[in-house]
PDB file of C-alpha atoms and ligand atoms in Angstrom:
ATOM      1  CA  UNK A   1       0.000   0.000   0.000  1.00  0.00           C
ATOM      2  CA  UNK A   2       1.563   3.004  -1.307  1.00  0.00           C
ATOM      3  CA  UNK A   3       0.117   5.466   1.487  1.00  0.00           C
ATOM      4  CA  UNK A   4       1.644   3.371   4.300  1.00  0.00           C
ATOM      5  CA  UNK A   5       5.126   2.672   2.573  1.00  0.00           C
ATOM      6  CA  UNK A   6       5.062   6.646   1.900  1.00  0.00           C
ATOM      7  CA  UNK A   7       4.736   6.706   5.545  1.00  0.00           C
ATOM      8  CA  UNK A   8       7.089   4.574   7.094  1.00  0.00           C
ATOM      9  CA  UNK A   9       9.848   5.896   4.644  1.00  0.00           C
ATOM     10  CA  UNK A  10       9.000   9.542   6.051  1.00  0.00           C
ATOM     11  CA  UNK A  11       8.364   8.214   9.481  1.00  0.00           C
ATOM     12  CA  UNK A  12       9.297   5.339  10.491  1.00  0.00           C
ATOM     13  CA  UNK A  13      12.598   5.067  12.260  1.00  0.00           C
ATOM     14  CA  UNK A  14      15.377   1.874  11.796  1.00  0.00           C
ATOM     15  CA  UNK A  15      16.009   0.859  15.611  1.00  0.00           C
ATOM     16  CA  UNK A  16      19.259  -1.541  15.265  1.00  0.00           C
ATOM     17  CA  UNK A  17      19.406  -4.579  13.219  1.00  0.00           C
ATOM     18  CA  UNK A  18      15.563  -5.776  13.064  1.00  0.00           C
ATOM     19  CA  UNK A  19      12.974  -3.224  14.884  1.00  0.00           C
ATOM     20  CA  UNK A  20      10.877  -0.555  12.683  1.00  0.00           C
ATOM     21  CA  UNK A  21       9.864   2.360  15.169  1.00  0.00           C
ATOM     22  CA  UNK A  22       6.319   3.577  14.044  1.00  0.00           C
ATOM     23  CA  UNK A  23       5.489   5.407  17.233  1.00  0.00           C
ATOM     24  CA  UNK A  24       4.502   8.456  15.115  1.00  0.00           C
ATOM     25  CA  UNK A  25       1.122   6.940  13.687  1.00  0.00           C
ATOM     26  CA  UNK A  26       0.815   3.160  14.477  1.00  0.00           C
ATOM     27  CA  UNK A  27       2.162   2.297  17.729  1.00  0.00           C
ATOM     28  CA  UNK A  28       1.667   5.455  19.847  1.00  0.00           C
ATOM     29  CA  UNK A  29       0.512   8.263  18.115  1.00  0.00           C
ATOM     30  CA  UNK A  30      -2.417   7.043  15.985  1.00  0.00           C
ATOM     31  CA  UNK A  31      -3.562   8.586  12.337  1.00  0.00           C
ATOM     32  CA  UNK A  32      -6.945   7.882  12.175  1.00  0.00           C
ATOM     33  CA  UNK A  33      -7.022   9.078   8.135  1.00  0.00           C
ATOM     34  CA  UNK A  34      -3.800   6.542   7.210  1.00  0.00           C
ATOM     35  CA  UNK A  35      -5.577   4.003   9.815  1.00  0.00           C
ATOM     36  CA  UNK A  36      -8.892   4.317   8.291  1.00  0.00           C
ATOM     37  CA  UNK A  37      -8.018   4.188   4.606  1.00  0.00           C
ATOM     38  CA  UNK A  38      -5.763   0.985   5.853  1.00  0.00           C
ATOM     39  CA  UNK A  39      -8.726  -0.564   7.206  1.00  0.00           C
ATOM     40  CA  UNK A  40     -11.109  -0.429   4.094  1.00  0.00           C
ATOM     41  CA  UNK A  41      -7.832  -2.153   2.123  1.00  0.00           C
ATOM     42  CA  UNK A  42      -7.937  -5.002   4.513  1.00  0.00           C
ATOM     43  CA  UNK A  43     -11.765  -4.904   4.166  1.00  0.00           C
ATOM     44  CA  UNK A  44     -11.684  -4.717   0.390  1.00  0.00           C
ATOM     45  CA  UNK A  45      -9.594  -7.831   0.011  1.00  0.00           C
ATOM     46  CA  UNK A  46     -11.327  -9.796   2.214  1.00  0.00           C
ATOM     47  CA  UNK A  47     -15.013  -9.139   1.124  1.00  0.00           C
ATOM     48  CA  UNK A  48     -17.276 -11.542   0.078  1.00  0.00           C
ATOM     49  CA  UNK A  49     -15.798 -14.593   1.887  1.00  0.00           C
ATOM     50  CA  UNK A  50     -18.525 -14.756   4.639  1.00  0.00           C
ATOM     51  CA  UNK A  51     -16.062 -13.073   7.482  1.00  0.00           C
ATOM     52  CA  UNK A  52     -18.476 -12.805  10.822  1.00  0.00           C
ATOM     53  CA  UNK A  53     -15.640 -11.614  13.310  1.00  0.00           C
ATOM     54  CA  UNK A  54     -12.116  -9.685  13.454  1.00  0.00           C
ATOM     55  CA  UNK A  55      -9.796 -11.044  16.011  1.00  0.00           C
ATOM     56  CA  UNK A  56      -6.501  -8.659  16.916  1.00  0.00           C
ATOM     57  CA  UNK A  57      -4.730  -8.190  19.918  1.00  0.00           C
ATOM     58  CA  UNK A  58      -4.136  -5.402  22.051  1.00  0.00           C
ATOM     59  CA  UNK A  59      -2.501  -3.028  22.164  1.00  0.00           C
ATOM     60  CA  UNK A  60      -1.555  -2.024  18.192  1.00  0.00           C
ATOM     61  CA  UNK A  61      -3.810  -4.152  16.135  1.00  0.00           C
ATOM     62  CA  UNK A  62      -6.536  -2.760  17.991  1.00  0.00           C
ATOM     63  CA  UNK A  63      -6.996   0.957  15.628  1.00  0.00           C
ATOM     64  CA  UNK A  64      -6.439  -1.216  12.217  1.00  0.00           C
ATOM     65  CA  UNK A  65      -9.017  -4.124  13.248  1.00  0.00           C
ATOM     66  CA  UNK A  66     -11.593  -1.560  14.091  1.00  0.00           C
ATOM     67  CA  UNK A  67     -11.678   0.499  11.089  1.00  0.00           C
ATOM     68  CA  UNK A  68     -11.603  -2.735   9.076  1.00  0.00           C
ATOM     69  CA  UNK A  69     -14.389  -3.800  11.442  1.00  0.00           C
ATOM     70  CA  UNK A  70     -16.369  -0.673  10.775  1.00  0.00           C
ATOM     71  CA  UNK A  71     -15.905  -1.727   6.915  1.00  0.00           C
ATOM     72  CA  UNK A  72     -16.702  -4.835   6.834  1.00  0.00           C
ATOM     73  CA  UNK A  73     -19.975  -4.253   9.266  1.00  0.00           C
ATOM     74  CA  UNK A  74     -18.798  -6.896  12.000  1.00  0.00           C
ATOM     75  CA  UNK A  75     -17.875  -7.165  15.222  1.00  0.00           C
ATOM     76  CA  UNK A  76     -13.896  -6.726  16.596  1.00  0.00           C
ATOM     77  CA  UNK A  77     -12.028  -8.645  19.563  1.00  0.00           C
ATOM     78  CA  UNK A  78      -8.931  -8.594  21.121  1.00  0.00           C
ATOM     79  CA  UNK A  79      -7.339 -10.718  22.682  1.00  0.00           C
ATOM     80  CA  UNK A  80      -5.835  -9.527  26.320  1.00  0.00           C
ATOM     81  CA  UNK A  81      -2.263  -9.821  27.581  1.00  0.00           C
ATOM     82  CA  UNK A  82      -3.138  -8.389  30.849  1.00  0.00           C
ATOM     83  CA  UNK A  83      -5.825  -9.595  33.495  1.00  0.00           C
ATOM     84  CA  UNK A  84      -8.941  -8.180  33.919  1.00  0.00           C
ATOM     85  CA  UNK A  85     -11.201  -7.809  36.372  1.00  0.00           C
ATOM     86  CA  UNK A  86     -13.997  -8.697  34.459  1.00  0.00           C
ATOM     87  CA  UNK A  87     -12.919 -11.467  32.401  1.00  0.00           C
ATOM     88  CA  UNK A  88     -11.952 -14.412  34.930  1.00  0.00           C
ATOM     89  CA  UNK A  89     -13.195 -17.185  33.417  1.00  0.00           C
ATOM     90  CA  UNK A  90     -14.704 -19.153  30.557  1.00  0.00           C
ATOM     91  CA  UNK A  91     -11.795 -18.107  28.846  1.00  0.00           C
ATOM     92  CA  UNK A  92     -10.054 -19.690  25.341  1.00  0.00           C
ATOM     93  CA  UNK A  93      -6.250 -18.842  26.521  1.00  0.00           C
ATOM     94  CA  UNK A  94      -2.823 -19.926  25.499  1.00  0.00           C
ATOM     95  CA  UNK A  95       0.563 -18.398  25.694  1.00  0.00           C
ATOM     96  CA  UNK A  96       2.531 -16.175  23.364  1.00  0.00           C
ATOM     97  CA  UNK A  97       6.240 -15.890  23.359  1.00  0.00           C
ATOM     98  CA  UNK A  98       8.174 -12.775  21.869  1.00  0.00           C
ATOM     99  CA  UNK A  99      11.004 -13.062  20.352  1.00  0.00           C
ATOM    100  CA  UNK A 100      11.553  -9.446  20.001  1.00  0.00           C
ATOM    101  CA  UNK A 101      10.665  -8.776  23.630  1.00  0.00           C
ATOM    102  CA  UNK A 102      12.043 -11.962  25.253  1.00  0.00           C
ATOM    103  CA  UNK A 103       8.989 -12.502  26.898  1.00  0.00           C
ATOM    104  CA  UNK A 104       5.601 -14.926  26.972  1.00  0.00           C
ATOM    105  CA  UNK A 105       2.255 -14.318  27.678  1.00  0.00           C
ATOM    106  CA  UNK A 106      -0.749 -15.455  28.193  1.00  0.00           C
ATOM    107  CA  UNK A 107      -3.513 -14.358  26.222  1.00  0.00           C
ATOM    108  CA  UNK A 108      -7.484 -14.536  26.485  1.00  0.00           C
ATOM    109  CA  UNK A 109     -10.890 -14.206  24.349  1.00  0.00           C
ATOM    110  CA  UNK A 110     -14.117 -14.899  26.411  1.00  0.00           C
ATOM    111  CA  UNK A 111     -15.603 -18.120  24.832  1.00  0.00           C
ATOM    112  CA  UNK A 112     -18.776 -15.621  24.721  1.00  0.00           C
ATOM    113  CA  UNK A 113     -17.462 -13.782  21.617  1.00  0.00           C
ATOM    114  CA  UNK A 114     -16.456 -16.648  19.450  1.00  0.00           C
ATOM    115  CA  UNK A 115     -17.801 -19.939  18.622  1.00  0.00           C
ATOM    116  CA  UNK A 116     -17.931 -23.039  15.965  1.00  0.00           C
ATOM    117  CA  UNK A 117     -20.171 -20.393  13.611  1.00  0.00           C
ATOM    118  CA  UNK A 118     -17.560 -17.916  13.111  1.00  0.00           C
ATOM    119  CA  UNK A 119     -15.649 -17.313  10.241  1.00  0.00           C
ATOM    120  CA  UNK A 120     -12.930 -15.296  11.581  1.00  0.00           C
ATOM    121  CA  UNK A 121     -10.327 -13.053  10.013  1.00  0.00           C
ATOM    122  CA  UNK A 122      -7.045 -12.061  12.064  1.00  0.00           C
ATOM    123  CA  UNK A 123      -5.245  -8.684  11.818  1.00  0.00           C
ATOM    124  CA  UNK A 124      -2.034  -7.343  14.033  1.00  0.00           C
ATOM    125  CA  UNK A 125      -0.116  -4.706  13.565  1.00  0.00           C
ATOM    126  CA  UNK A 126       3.835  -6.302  13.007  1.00  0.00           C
ATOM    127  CA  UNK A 127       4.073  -9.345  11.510  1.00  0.00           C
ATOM    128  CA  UNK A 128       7.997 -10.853  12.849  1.00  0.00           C
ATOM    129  CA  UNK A 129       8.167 -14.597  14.075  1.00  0.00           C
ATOM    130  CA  UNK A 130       4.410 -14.782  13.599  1.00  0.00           C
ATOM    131  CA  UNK A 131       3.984 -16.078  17.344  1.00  0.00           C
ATOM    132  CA  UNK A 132       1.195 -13.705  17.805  1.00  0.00           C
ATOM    133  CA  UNK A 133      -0.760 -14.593  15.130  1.00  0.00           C
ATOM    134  CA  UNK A 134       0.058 -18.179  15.615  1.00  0.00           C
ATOM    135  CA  UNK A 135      -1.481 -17.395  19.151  1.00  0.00           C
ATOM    136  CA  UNK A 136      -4.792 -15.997  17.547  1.00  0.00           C
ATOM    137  CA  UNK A 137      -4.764 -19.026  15.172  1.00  0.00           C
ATOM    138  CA  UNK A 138      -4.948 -21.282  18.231  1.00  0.00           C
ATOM    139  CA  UNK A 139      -7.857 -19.178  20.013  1.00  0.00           C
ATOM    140  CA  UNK A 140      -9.799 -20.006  17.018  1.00  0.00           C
ATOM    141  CA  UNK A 141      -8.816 -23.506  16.827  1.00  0.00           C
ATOM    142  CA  UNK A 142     -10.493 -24.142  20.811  1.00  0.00           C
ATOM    143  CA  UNK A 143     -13.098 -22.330  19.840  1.00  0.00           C
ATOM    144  CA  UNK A 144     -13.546 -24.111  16.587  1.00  0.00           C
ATOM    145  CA  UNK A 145     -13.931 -21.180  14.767  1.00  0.00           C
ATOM    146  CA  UNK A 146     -12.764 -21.168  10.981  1.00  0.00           C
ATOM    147  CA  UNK A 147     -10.362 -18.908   9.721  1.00  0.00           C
ATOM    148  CA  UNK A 148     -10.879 -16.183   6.444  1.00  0.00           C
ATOM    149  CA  UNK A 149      -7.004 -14.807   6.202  1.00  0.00           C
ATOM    150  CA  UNK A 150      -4.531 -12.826   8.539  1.00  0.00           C
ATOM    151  CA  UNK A 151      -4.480  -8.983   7.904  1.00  0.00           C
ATOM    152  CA  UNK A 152      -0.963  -7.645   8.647  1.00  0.00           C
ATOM    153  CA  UNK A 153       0.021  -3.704   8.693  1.00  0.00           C
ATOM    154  CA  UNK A 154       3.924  -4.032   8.550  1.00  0.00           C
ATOM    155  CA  UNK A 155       5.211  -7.521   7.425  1.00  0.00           C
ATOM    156  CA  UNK A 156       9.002  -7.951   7.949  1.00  0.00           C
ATOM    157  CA  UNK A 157       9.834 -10.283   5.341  1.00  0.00           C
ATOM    158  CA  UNK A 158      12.985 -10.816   6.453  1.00  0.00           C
ATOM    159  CA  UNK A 159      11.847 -12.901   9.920  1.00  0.00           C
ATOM    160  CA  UNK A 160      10.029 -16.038   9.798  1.00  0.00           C
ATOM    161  CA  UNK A 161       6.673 -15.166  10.299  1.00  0.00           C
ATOM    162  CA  UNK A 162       5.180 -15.044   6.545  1.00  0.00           C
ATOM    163  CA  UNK A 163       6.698 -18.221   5.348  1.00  0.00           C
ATOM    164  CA  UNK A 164       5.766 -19.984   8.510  1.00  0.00           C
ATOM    165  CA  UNK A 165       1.812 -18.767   8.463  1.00  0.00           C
ATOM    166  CA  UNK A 166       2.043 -19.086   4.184  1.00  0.00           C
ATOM    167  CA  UNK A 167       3.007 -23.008   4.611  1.00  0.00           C
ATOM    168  CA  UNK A 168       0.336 -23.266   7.224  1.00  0.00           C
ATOM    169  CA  UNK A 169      -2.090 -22.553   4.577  1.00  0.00           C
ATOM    170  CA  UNK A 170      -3.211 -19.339   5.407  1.00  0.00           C
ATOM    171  CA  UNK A 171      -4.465 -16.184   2.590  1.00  0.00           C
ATOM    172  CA  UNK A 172      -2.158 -13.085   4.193  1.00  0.00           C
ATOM    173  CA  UNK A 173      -2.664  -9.779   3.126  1.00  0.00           C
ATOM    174  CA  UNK A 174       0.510  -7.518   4.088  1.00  0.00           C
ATOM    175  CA  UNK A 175       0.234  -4.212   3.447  1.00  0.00           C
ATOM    176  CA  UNK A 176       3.835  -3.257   3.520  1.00  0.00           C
ATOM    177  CA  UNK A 177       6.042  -5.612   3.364  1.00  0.00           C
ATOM    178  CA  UNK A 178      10.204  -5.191   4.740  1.00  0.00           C
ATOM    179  CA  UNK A 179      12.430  -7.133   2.615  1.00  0.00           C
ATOM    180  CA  UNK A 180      15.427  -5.328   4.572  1.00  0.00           C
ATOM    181  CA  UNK A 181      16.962  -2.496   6.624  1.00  0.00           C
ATOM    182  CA  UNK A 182      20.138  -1.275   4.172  1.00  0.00           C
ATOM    183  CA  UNK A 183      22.317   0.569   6.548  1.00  0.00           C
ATOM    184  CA  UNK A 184      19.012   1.907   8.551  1.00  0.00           C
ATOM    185  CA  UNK A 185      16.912   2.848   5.330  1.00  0.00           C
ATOM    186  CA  UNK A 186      13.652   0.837   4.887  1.00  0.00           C
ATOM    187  CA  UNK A 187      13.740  -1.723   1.465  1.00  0.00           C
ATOM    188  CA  UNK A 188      10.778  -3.206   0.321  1.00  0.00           C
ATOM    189  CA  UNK A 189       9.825  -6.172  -1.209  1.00  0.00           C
ATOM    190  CA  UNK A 190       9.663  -5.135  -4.858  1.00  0.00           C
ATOM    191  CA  UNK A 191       6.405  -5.636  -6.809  1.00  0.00           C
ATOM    192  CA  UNK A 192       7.701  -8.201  -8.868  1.00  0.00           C
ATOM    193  CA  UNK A 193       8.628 -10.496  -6.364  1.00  0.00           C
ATOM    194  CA  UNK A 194       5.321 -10.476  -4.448  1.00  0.00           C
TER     195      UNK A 194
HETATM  196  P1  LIG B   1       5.525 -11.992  16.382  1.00  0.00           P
HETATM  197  O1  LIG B   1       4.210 -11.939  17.059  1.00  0.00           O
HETATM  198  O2  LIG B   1       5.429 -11.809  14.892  1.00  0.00           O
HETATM  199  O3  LIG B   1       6.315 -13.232  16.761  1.00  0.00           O
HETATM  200  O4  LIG B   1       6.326 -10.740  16.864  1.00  0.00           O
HETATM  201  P2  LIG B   1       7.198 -10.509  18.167  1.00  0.00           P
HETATM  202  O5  LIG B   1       6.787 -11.445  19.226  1.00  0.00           O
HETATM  203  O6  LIG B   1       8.585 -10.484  17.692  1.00  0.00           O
HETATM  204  O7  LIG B   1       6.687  -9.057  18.540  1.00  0.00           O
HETATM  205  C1  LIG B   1       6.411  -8.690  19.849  1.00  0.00           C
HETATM  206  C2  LIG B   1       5.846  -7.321  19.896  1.00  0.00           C
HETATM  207  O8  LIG B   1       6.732  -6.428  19.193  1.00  0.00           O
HETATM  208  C3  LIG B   1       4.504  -7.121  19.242  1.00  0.00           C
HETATM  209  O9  LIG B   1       3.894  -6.028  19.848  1.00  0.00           O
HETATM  210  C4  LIG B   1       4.882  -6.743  17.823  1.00  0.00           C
HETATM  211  O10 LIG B   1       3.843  -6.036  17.194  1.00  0.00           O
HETATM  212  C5  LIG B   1       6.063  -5.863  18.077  1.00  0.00           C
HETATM  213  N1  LIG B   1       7.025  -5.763  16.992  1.00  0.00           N
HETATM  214  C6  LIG B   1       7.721  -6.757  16.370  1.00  0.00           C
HETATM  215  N2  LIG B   1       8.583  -6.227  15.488  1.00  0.00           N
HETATM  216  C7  LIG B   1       8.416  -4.893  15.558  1.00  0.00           C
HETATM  217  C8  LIG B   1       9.019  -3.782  14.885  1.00  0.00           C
HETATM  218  O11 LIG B   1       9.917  -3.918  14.035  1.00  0.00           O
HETATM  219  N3  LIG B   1       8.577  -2.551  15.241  1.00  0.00           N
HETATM  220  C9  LIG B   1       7.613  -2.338  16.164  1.00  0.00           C
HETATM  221  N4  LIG B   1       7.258  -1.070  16.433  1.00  0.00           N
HETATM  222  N5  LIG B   1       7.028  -3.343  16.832  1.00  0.00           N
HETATM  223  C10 LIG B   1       7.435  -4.605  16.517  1.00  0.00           C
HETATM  224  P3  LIG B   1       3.190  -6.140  21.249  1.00  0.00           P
HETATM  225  O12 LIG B   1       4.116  -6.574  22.314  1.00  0.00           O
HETATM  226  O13 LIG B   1       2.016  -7.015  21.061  1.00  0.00           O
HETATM  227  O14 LIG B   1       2.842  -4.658  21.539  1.00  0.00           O
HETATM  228  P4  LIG B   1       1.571  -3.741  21.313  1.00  0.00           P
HETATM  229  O15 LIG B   1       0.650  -4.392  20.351  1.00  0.00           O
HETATM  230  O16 LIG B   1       1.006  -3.586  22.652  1.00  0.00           O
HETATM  231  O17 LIG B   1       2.143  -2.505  20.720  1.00  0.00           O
HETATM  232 NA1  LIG B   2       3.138  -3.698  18.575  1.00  0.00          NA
HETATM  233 NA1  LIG B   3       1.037  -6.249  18.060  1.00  0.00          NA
END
């Protein structure tokens, strides 16, 4: 998506080897105009197939998921990393590890939000090592949901994540996707090799 590569290359920031700061209008600061029109791209490509629910998870796929939500005329849930004091139990969980972060945890959707007649299409903001959205993948699996596609913002190309969720089966729409950081400037995958 042009809009979004436009915008990482002016604002987006190249933290070391592998980390793309977006603080500026995805992961802090929030652009509702970039987030909307991002929103009706995931909803465009994944209309028609009979999608009933979005599941994200907080905190970043949250703003994406809605306006895709608010698109596609469905209902959005995200999964929670933290407790709450509401949600204690009849809970799909499982645990998430981060690479990145060198942590795990333990995520939860209340088994009153998704069931065996959803058709269910993920979105998240990064897509890296894909644990997240393997995570998601599993929520669904317990609750015997099935799955449309996984709606990505910022796919880093150059991690695991893609290939592993492509060989799983799964349609993934990416709408920028990171081939490399060239001496802190953001490459993308060219057309002609998507
Ligand atoms: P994975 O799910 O693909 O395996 O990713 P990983 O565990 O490596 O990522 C952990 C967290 O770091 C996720 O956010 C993910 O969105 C974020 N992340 C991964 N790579 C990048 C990057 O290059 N830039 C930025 N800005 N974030 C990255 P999270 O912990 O779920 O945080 P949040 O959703 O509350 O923001
Ligand atoms: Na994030
Ligand atoms: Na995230």
């Amino acid at each position: 998506m042009k809009l979004l590569e436009e915008r990482i290359l002016k604002d987006g920031m190249v933290l070391g080897e592998d980390i793309l700061k977006a603080d500026n209008f995805l992961n802090h600061q929030i652009d509702p105009v970039l987030m909307q029109a991002m929103g009706n791209e995931f909803a465009s490509y994944f209309a028609n197939k009979g999608i009933t629910k979005i599941l994200t998870i907080e905190t970043s796929g949250i703003a994406p998921a809605v306006f895709a939500g608010l698109e596609l005329g469905i209902p959005v849930i995200f999964a929670r990393k933290h407790k709450s004091l509401t949600l204690i139990d009849n809970l799909y969980t499982t645990n998430v590890h981060s690479f990145t972060k060198g942590v795990t945890n333990k995520i939860a959707v209340s088994r009153n939000f998704l069931d065996a007649t959803d058709h269910v299409l993920i979105i998240d903001d990064f897509l890296a090592n894909g644990q997240a959205a393997k995570g998601l993948i599993e929520i669904c699996r317990q609750a015997k949901a099935s799955l449309a596609g996984i709606g990505i913002v910022i796919e880093k190309s150059f991690q695991p994540g893609r290939k592993d969720l492509e060989e799983l089966g799964f349609d993934i729409l990416s709408l920028a996707r990171i081939r490399a950081f060239e001496k802190g400037v953001v490459k993308f995958v060219k057309e002609e090799e998507k």
